[in-house]
Each structure stands twice: as C-alpha cells, then as structure tokens.
mmCIF file of C-alpha atoms (C1' of nucleotides) in Angstrom:
data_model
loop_
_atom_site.group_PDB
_atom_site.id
_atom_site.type_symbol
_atom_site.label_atom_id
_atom_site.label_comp_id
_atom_site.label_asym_id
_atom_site.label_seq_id
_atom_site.Cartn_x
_atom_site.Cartn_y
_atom_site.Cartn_z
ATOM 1 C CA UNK Z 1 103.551 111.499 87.989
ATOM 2 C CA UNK Z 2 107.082 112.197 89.620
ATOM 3 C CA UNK Z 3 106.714 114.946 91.566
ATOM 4 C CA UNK Z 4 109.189 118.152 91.781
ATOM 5 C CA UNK Z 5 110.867 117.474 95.162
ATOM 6 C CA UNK Z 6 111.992 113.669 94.061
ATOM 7 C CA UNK Z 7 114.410 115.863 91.243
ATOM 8 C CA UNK Z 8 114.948 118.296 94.571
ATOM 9 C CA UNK Z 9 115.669 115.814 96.885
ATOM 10 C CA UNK Z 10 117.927 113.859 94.274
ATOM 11 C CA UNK Z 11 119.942 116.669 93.662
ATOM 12 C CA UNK Z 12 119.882 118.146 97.522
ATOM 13 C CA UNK Z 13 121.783 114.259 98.379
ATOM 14 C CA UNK Z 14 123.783 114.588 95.503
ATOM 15 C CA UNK Z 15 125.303 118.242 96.990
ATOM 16 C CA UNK Z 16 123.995 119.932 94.082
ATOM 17 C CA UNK Z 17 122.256 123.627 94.688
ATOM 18 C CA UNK Z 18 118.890 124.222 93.784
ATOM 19 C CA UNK Z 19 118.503 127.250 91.381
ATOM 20 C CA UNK Z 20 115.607 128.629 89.496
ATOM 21 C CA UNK Z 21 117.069 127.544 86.733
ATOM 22 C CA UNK Z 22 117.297 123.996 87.924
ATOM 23 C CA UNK Z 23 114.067 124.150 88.876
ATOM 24 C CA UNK Z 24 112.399 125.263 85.458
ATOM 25 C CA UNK Z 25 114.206 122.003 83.745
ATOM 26 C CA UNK Z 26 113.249 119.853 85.996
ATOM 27 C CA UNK Z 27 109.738 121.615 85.703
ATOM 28 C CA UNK Z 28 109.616 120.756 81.860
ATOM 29 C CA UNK Z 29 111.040 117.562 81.967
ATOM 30 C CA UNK Z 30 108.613 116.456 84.500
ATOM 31 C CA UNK Z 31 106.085 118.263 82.526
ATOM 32 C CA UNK Z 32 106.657 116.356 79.205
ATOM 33 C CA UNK Z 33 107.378 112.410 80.703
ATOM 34 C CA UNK Z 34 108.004 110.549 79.557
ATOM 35 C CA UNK Z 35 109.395 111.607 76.561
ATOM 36 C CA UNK Z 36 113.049 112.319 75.111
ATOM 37 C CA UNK Z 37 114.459 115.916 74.727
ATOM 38 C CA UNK Z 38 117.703 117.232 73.319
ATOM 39 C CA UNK Z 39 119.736 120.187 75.094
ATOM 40 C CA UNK Z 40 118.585 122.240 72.788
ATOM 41 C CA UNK Z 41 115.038 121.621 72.683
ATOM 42 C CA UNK Z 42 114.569 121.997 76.188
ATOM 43 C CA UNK Z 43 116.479 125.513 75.809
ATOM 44 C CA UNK Z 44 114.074 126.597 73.316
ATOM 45 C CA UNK Z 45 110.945 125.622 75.460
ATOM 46 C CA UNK Z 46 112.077 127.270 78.881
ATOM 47 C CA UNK Z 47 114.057 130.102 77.834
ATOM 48 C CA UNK Z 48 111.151 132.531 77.503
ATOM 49 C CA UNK Z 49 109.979 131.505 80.946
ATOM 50 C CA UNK Z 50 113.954 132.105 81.813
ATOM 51 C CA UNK Z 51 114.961 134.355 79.306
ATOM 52 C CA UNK Z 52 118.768 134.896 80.362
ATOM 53 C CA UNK Z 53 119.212 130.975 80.584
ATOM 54 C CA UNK Z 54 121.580 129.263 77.960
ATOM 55 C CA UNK Z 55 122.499 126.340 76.166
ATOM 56 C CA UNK Z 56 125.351 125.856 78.711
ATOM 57 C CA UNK Z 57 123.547 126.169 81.722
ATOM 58 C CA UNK Z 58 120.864 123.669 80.236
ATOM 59 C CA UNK Z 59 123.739 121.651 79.167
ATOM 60 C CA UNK Z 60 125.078 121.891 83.016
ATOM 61 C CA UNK Z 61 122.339 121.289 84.952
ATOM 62 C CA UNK Z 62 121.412 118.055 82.553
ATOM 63 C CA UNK Z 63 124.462 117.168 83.591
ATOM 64 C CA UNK Z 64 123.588 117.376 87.257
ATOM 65 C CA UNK Z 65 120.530 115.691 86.839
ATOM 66 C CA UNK Z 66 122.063 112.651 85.363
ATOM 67 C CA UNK Z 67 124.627 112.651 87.694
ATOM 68 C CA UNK Z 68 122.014 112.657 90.343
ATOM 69 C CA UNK Z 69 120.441 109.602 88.296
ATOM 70 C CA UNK Z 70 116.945 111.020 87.893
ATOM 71 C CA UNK Z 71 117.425 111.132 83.724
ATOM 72 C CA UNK Z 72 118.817 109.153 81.887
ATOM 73 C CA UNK Z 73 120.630 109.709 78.180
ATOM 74 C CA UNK Z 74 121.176 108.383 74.726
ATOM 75 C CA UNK Z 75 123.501 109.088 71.774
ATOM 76 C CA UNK Z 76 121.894 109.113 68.264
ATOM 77 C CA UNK Z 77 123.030 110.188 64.933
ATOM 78 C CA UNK Z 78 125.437 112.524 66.924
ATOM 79 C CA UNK Z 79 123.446 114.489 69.343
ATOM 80 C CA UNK Z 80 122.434 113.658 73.360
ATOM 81 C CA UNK Z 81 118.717 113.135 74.014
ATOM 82 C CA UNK Z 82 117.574 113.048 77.769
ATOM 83 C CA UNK Z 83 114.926 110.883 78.857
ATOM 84 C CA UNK Z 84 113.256 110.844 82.577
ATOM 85 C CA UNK Z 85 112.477 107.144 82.004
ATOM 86 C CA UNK Z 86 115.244 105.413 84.338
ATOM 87 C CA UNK Z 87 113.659 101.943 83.969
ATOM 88 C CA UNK Z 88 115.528 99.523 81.749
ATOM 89 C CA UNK Z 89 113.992 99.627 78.552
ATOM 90 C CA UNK Z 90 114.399 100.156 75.040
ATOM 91 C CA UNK Z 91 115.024 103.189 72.464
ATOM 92 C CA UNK Z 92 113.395 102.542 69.251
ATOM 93 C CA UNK Z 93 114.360 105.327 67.161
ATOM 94 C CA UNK Z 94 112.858 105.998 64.074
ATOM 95 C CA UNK Z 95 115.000 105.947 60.931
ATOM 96 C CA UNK Z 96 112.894 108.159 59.061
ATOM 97 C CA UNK Z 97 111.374 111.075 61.170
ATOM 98 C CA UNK Z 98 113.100 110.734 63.981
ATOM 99 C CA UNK Z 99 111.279 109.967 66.966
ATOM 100 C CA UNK Z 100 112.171 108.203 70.238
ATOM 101 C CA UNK Z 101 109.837 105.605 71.710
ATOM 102 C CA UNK Z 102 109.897 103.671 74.361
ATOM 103 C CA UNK Z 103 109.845 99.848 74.457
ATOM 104 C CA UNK Z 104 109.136 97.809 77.007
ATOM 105 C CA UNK Z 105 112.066 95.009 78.090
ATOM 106 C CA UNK Z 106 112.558 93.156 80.266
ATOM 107 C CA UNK Z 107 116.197 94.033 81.773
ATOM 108 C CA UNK Z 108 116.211 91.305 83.801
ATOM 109 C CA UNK Z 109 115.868 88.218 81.073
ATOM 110 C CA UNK Z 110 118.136 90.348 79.326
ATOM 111 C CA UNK Z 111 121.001 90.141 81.602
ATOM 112 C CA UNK Z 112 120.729 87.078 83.700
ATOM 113 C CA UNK Z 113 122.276 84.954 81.306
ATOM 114 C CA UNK Z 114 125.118 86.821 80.611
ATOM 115 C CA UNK Z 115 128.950 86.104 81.027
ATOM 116 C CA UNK Z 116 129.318 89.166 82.504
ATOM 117 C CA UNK Z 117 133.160 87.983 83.291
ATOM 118 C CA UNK Z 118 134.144 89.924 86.185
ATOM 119 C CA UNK Z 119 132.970 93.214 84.497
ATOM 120 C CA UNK Z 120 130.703 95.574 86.971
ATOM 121 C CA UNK Z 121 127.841 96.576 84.881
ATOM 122 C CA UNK Z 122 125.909 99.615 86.169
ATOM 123 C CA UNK Z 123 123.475 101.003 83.266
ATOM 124 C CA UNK Z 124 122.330 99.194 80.502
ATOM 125 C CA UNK Z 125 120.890 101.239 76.995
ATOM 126 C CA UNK Z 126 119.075 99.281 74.513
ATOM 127 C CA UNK Z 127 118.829 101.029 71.186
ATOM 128 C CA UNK Z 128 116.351 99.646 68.163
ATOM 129 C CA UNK Z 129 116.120 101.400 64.987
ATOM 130 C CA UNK Z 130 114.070 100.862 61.889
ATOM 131 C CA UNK Z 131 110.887 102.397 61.078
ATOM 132 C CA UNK Z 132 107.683 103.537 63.178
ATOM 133 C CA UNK Z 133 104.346 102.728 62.868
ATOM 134 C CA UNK Z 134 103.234 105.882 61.484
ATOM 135 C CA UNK Z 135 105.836 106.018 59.513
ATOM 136 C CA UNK Z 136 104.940 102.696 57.984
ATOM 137 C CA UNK Z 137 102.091 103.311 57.447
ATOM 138 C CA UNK Z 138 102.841 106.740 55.837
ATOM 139 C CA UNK Z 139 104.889 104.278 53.301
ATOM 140 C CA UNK Z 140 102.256 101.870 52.471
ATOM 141 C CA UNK Z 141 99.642 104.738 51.501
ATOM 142 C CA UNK Z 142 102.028 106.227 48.791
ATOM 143 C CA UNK F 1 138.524 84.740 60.084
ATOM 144 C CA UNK F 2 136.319 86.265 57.672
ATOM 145 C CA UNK F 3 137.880 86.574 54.379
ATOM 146 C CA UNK F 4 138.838 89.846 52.497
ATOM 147 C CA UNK F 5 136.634 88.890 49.700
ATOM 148 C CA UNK F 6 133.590 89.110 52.119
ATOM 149 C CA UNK F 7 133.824 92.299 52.087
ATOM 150 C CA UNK F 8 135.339 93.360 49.081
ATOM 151 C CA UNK F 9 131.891 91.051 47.486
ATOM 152 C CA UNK F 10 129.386 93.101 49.921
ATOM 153 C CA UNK F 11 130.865 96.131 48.253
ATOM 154 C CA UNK F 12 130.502 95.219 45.036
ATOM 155 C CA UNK F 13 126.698 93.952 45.581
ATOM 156 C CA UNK F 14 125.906 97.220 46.975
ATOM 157 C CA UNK F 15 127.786 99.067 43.559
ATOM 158 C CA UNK F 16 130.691 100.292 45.958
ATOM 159 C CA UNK F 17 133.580 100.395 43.937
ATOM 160 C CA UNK F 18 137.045 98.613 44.738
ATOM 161 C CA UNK F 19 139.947 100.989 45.876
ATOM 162 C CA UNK F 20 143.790 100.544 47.399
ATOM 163 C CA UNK F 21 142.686 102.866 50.156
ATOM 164 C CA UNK F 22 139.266 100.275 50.622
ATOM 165 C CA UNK F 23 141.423 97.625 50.705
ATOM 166 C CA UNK F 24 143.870 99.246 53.301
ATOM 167 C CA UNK F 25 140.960 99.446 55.545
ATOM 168 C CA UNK F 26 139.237 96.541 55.048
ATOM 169 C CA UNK F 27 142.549 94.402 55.314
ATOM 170 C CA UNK F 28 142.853 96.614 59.044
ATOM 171 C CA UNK F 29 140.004 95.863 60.312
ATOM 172 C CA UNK F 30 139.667 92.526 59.248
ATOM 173 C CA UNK F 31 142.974 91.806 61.116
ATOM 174 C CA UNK F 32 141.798 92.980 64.154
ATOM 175 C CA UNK F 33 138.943 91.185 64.527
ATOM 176 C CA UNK F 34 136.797 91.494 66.443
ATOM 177 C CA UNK F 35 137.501 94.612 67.865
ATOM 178 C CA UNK F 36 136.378 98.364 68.217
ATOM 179 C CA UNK F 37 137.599 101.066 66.361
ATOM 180 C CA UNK F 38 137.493 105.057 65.905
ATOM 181 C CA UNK F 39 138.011 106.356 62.337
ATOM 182 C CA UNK F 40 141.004 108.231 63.595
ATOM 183 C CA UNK F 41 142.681 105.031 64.731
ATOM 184 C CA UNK F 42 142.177 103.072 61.739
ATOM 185 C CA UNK F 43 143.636 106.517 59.867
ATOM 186 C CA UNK F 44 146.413 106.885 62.163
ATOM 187 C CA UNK F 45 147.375 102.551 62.193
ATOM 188 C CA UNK F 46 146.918 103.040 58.426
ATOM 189 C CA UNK F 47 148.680 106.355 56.761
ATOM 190 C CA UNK F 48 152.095 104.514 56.771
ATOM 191 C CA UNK F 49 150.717 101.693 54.623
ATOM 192 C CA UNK F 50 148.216 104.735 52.382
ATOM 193 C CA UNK F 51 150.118 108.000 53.090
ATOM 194 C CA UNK F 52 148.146 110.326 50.962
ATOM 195 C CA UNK F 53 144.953 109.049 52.618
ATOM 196 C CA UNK F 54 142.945 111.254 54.960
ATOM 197 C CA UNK F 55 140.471 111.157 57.645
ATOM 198 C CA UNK F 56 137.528 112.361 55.636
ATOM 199 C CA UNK F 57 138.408 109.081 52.970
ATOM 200 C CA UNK F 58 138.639 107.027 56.181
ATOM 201 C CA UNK F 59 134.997 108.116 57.416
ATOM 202 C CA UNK F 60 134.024 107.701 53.772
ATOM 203 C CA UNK F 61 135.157 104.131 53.756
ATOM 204 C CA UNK F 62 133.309 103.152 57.281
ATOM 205 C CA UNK F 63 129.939 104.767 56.236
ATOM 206 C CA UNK F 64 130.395 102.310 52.751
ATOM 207 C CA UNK F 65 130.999 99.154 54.520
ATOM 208 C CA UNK F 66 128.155 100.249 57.001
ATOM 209 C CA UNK F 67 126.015 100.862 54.416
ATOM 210 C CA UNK F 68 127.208 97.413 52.389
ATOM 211 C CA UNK F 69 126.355 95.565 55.613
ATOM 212 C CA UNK F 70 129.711 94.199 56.709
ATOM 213 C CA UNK F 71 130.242 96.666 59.613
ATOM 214 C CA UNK F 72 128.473 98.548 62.567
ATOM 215 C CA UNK F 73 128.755 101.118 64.506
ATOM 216 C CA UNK F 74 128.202 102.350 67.481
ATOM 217 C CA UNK F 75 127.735 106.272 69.784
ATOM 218 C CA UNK F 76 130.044 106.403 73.116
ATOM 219 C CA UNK F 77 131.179 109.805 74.755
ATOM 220 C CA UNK F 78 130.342 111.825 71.272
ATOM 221 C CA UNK F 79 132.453 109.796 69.363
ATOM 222 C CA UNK F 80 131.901 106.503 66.636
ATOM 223 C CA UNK F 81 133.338 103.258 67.378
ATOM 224 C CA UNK F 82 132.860 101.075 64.514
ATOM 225 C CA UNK F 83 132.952 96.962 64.930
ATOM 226 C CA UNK F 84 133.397 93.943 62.656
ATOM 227 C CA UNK F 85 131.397 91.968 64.742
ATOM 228 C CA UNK F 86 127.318 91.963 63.178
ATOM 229 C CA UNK F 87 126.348 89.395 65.217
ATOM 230 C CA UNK F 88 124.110 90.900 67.802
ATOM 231 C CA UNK F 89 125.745 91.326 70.959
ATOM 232 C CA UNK F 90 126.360 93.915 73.866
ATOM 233 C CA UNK F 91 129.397 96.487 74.005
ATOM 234 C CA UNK F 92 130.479 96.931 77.438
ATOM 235 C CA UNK F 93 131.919 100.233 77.890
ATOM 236 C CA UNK F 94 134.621 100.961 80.517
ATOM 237 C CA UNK F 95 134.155 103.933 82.155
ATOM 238 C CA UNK F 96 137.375 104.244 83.903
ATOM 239 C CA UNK F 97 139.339 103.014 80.735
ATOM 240 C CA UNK F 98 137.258 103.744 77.965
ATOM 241 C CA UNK F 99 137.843 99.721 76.401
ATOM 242 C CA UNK F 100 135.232 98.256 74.753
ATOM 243 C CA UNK F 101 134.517 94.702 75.219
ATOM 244 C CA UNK F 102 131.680 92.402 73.487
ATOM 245 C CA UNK F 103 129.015 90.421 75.487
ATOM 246 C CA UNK F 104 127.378 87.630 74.328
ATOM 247 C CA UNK F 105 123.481 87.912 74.608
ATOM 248 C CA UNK F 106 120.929 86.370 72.897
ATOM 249 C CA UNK F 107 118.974 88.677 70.503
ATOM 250 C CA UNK F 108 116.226 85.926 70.134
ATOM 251 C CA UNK F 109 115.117 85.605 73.816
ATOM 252 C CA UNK F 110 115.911 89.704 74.244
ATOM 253 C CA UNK F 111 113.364 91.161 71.079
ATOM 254 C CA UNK F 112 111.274 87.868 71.529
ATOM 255 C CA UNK F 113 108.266 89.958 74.208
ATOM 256 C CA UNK F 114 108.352 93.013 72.897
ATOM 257 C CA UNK F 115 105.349 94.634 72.114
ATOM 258 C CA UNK F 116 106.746 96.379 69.012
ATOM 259 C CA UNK F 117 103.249 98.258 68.676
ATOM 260 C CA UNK F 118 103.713 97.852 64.952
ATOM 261 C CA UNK F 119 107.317 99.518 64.714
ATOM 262 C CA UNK F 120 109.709 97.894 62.733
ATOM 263 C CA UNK F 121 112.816 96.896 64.101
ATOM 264 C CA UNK F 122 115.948 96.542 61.655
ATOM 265 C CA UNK F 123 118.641 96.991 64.155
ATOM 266 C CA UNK F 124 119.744 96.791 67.669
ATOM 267 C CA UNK F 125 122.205 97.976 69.465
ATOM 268 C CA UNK F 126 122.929 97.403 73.454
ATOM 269 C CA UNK F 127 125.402 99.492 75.488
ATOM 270 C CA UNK F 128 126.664 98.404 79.023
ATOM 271 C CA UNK F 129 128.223 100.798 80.757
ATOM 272 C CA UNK F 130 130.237 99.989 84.148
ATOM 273 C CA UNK F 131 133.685 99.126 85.554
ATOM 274 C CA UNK F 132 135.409 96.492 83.562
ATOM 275 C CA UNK F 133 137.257 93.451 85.037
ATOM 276 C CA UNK F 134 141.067 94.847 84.504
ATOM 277 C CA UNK F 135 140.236 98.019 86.024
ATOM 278 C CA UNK F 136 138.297 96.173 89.048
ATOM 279 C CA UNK F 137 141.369 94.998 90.227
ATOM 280 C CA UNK F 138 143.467 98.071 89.711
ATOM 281 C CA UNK F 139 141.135 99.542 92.298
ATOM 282 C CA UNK F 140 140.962 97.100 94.770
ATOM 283 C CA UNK F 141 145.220 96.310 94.525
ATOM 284 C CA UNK F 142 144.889 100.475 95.927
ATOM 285 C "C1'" DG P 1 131.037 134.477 103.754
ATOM 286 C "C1'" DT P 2 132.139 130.771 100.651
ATOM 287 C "C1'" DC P 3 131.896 128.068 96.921
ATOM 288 C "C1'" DA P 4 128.964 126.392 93.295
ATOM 289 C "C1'" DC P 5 126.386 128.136 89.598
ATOM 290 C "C1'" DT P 6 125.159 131.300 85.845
ATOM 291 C "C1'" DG P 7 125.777 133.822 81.594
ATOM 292 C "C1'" DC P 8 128.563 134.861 77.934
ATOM 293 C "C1'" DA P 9 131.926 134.132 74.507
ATOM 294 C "C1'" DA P 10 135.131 131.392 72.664
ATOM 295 C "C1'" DA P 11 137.228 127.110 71.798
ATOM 296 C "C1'" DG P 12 137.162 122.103 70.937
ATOM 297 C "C1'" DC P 13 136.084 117.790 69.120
ATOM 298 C "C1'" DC P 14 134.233 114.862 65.789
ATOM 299 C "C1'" DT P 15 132.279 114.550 61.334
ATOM 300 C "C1'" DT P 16 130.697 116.217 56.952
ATOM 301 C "C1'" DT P 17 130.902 119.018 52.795
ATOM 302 C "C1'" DG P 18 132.471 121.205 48.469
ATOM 303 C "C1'" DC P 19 135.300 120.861 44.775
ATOM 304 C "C1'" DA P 20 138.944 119.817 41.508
ATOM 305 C "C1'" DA P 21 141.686 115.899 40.141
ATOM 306 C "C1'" DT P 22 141.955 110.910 39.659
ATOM 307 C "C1'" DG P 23 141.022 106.193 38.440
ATOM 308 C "C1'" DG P 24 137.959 101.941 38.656
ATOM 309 C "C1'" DG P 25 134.588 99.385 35.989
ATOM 310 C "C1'" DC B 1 134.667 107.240 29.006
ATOM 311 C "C1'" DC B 2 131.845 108.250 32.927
ATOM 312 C "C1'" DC B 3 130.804 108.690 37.408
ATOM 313 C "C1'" DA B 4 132.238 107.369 42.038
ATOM 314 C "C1'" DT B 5 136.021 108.174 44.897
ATOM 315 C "C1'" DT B 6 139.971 110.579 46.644
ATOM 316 C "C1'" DG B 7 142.557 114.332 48.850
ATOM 317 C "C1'" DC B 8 142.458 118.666 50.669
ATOM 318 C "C1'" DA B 9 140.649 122.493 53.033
ATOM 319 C "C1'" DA B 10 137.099 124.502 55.089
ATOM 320 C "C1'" DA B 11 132.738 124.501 57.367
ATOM 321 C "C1'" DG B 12 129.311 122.559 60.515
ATOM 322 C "C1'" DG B 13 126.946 120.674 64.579
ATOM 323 C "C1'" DC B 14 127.065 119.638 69.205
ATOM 324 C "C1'" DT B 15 129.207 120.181 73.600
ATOM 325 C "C1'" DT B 16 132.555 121.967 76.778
ATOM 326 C "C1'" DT B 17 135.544 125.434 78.815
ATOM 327 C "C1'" DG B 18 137.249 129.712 80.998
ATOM 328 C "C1'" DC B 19 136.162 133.426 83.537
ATOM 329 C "C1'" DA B 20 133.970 137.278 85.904
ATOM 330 C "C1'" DG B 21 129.845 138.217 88.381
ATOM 331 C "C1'" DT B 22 126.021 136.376 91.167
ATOM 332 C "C1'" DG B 23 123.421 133.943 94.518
ATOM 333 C "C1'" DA B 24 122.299 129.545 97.272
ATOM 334 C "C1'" DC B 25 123.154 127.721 101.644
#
DNA sequence: GTCACTGCAAAGCCTTTGCAATGGG
DNA sequence: CCCATTGCAAAGGCTTTGCAGTGAC
C-alpha cells in the first residue's frame, strides 16, 4: 500500500502545507485504494473524525492533491470522482448502478501508434460504459 | 458528408419526432462536421435562424440524437461537448486553449486485451489532455 | 511574522424540470 | 386527435469564490 508520507512528500515538493485536514483525506483515500470517491462522499466519511471540515475544503485540498499528481479524476454524468490509481487504465462505469471499476490497459499500445501531430499529450483517461457483471447478472435472473 | 436524412431517419427509428427546431440543429451540426460543440454554442450560432428557440429545447435536441445514436458526447471542465464523429477515436483537450481536436486510434487493438471480468462494454470514450500543437508554438515564439 | 489554508456563506455555472400551449404523425 | 415537443421560468446539483480568522512553516 502507498504509504502517508508519499501524499506528504508530494505535496511538501509541490509547496503545499500540510494540515490536519489534508492529512485525514489523504488518510481515507489511502485507506479505501483503490477505489473512486466523489467530493462529497469523502466529506461525509471524514467529517465526524473532522467535524468543522467542509465540502470546500475537501473540494480544495482534492484540488491540491491532483495538482500534486498523487490522484487522479474523472467526469461522469456531471459530477468529479477521484481515484488514487495514477496508472493508465480504464474507467468502466456502470450504466445501471453506478459503479467505477478499474480496467486494466495497456497505455502504451494505446498510444504508440498515434498521430499525435505536434500535440503534447500529458494524461490520458479512458472511459467504458455499459453494464457490470453483477449487474448482468442481476438482469438475467429476472 | 453525412446526409441530413441520416439523421432525420435515426430519429424516426427511435420514434423521435421531426421538428423545424430538430432540423435547425441537425442541419448545424452536420455542417460543421466533425467538430465539438457546447449546447450553448449550437443555441447561440442558431437563434437567428430559430429565434423563439431556447437552451433547454437545444439540450433537449442533443440528448434525442444521443439517444437515436447519431451523436456523442463527451465531460471536459464541468461542461458537455457533444461530437458528430461516432467513430471511436480520442479527444485531445487543450489545456491552454480549451480546443478540442480528434485522434485517430484504433478501438480494435485498444479493447482487444482487456480482461473485461464479465462487464459489458457498450461505449468508450478516451480523453487526452495536454498542450496542443498551435499553442506549442505560441510558447516557444515567447 | 507571513502567507496559505480553513470555515462559512453566498454565488456561479451548467443542466434539468414543470407546465401550459403547440403541432407533428 | 393525441401525445411528444416547445418555450419559458424556475429549480437543482455540483463546484467555486470571497472574505475574515487561523495556523503551518
């Protein structure tokens, strides 16, 4: 597992402070990888360990952690989810209830062929949707 | 060029009905193929030609030819950029100027190892993110 | 001691909704 | 004719902002 000081020690190089509050986020995050979290849920999981913490501050210091490049983030039906998983890979999200998983791809097949035409490319997000296994399989019993 | 009736005939297959203010849009974004757009753009390129329509009967039109097949769409910055292209392929992002350009990759050779752990994959959707060619050399001409 | 960060409230942006009137099939 | 669609206004969800007070370094 990642351990605290690597989201410490990105930040500290970054010139970001290190708060308490900082430090429970990076605490749950860490906690729950991988795995994908919205602003919100993470404010409802920490904020009775941090009970005068709020949905700006989380919203802030995700902000610092991306910009420090230890999570990563994803746009889906409207809302920001957070992931710790930096690795290329991809986002299968689940059409029906919801859910985030992780796929494994290979980023590097992916891009070598392509025309990239002069463009820089720094971050690459891979989003699949359809429907999960469980889900599926939910289906097929009804 | 894809032809009007494409999509006015992927409307009617999915029992979308045929309006002016369809048309209007349709006959936009088919003429600015291929090419990324925000429902406010198409409204604002389009209430000269429709004047009584509005933004909420421009979103309504984009989630019917989503829905009908015949566009897609896709999250950047908290806001929808819809495309005509349905071929799969990569949006490179800007970040300095916020333009949207397609890459070609191949979808085949990209899906073609992943374990998909019994998910099932009905769409995908790749977002590069970097420094784009035109704005490359804007910051190396500093 | 200084400047970034927090907490709070309010605003902002994008998108959807509710509803009466309209018109396409 | 009927029901989907339009136009309008208002609400809604998520995220950011402004600012005074606090605390990390």
């Amino acid at each position: 597992m990642v351990e605290r000081e690597y989201y410490i020690n990105s930040l500290k190089r970054s010139n970001y402070k290190i708060t308490p509050q900082r430090i429970t986020v990076i605490d749950y995050v860490k906690g729950h990888s991988p795995g994908h979290f919205t602003a919100e849920a993470i404010y409802n999981a920490i904020k009775s360990e941090e009970p005068t913490i709020t949905l700006a501050t989380v919203y802030n210091i995700l902000k610092a952690l991306q910009s420090a490049g230890t999570i990563h983030s994803l746009e889906v039906n409207g809302t920001t989810w957070f992931e710790t998983n930096t690795k290329f890979h991809g986002n299968f999200v689940c059409d029906v209830c919801g859910n985030i998983y992780d796929l494994d791809i290979d980023e590097a097949s992916l891009l070598e062929d392509v025309d990239r035409d002069g463009n820089e490319i720094k971050q690459a997000s891979l989003i699949l949707r359809g429907v999960c296994r469980s889900c599926r399989k939910k289906e097929a019993d009804r």
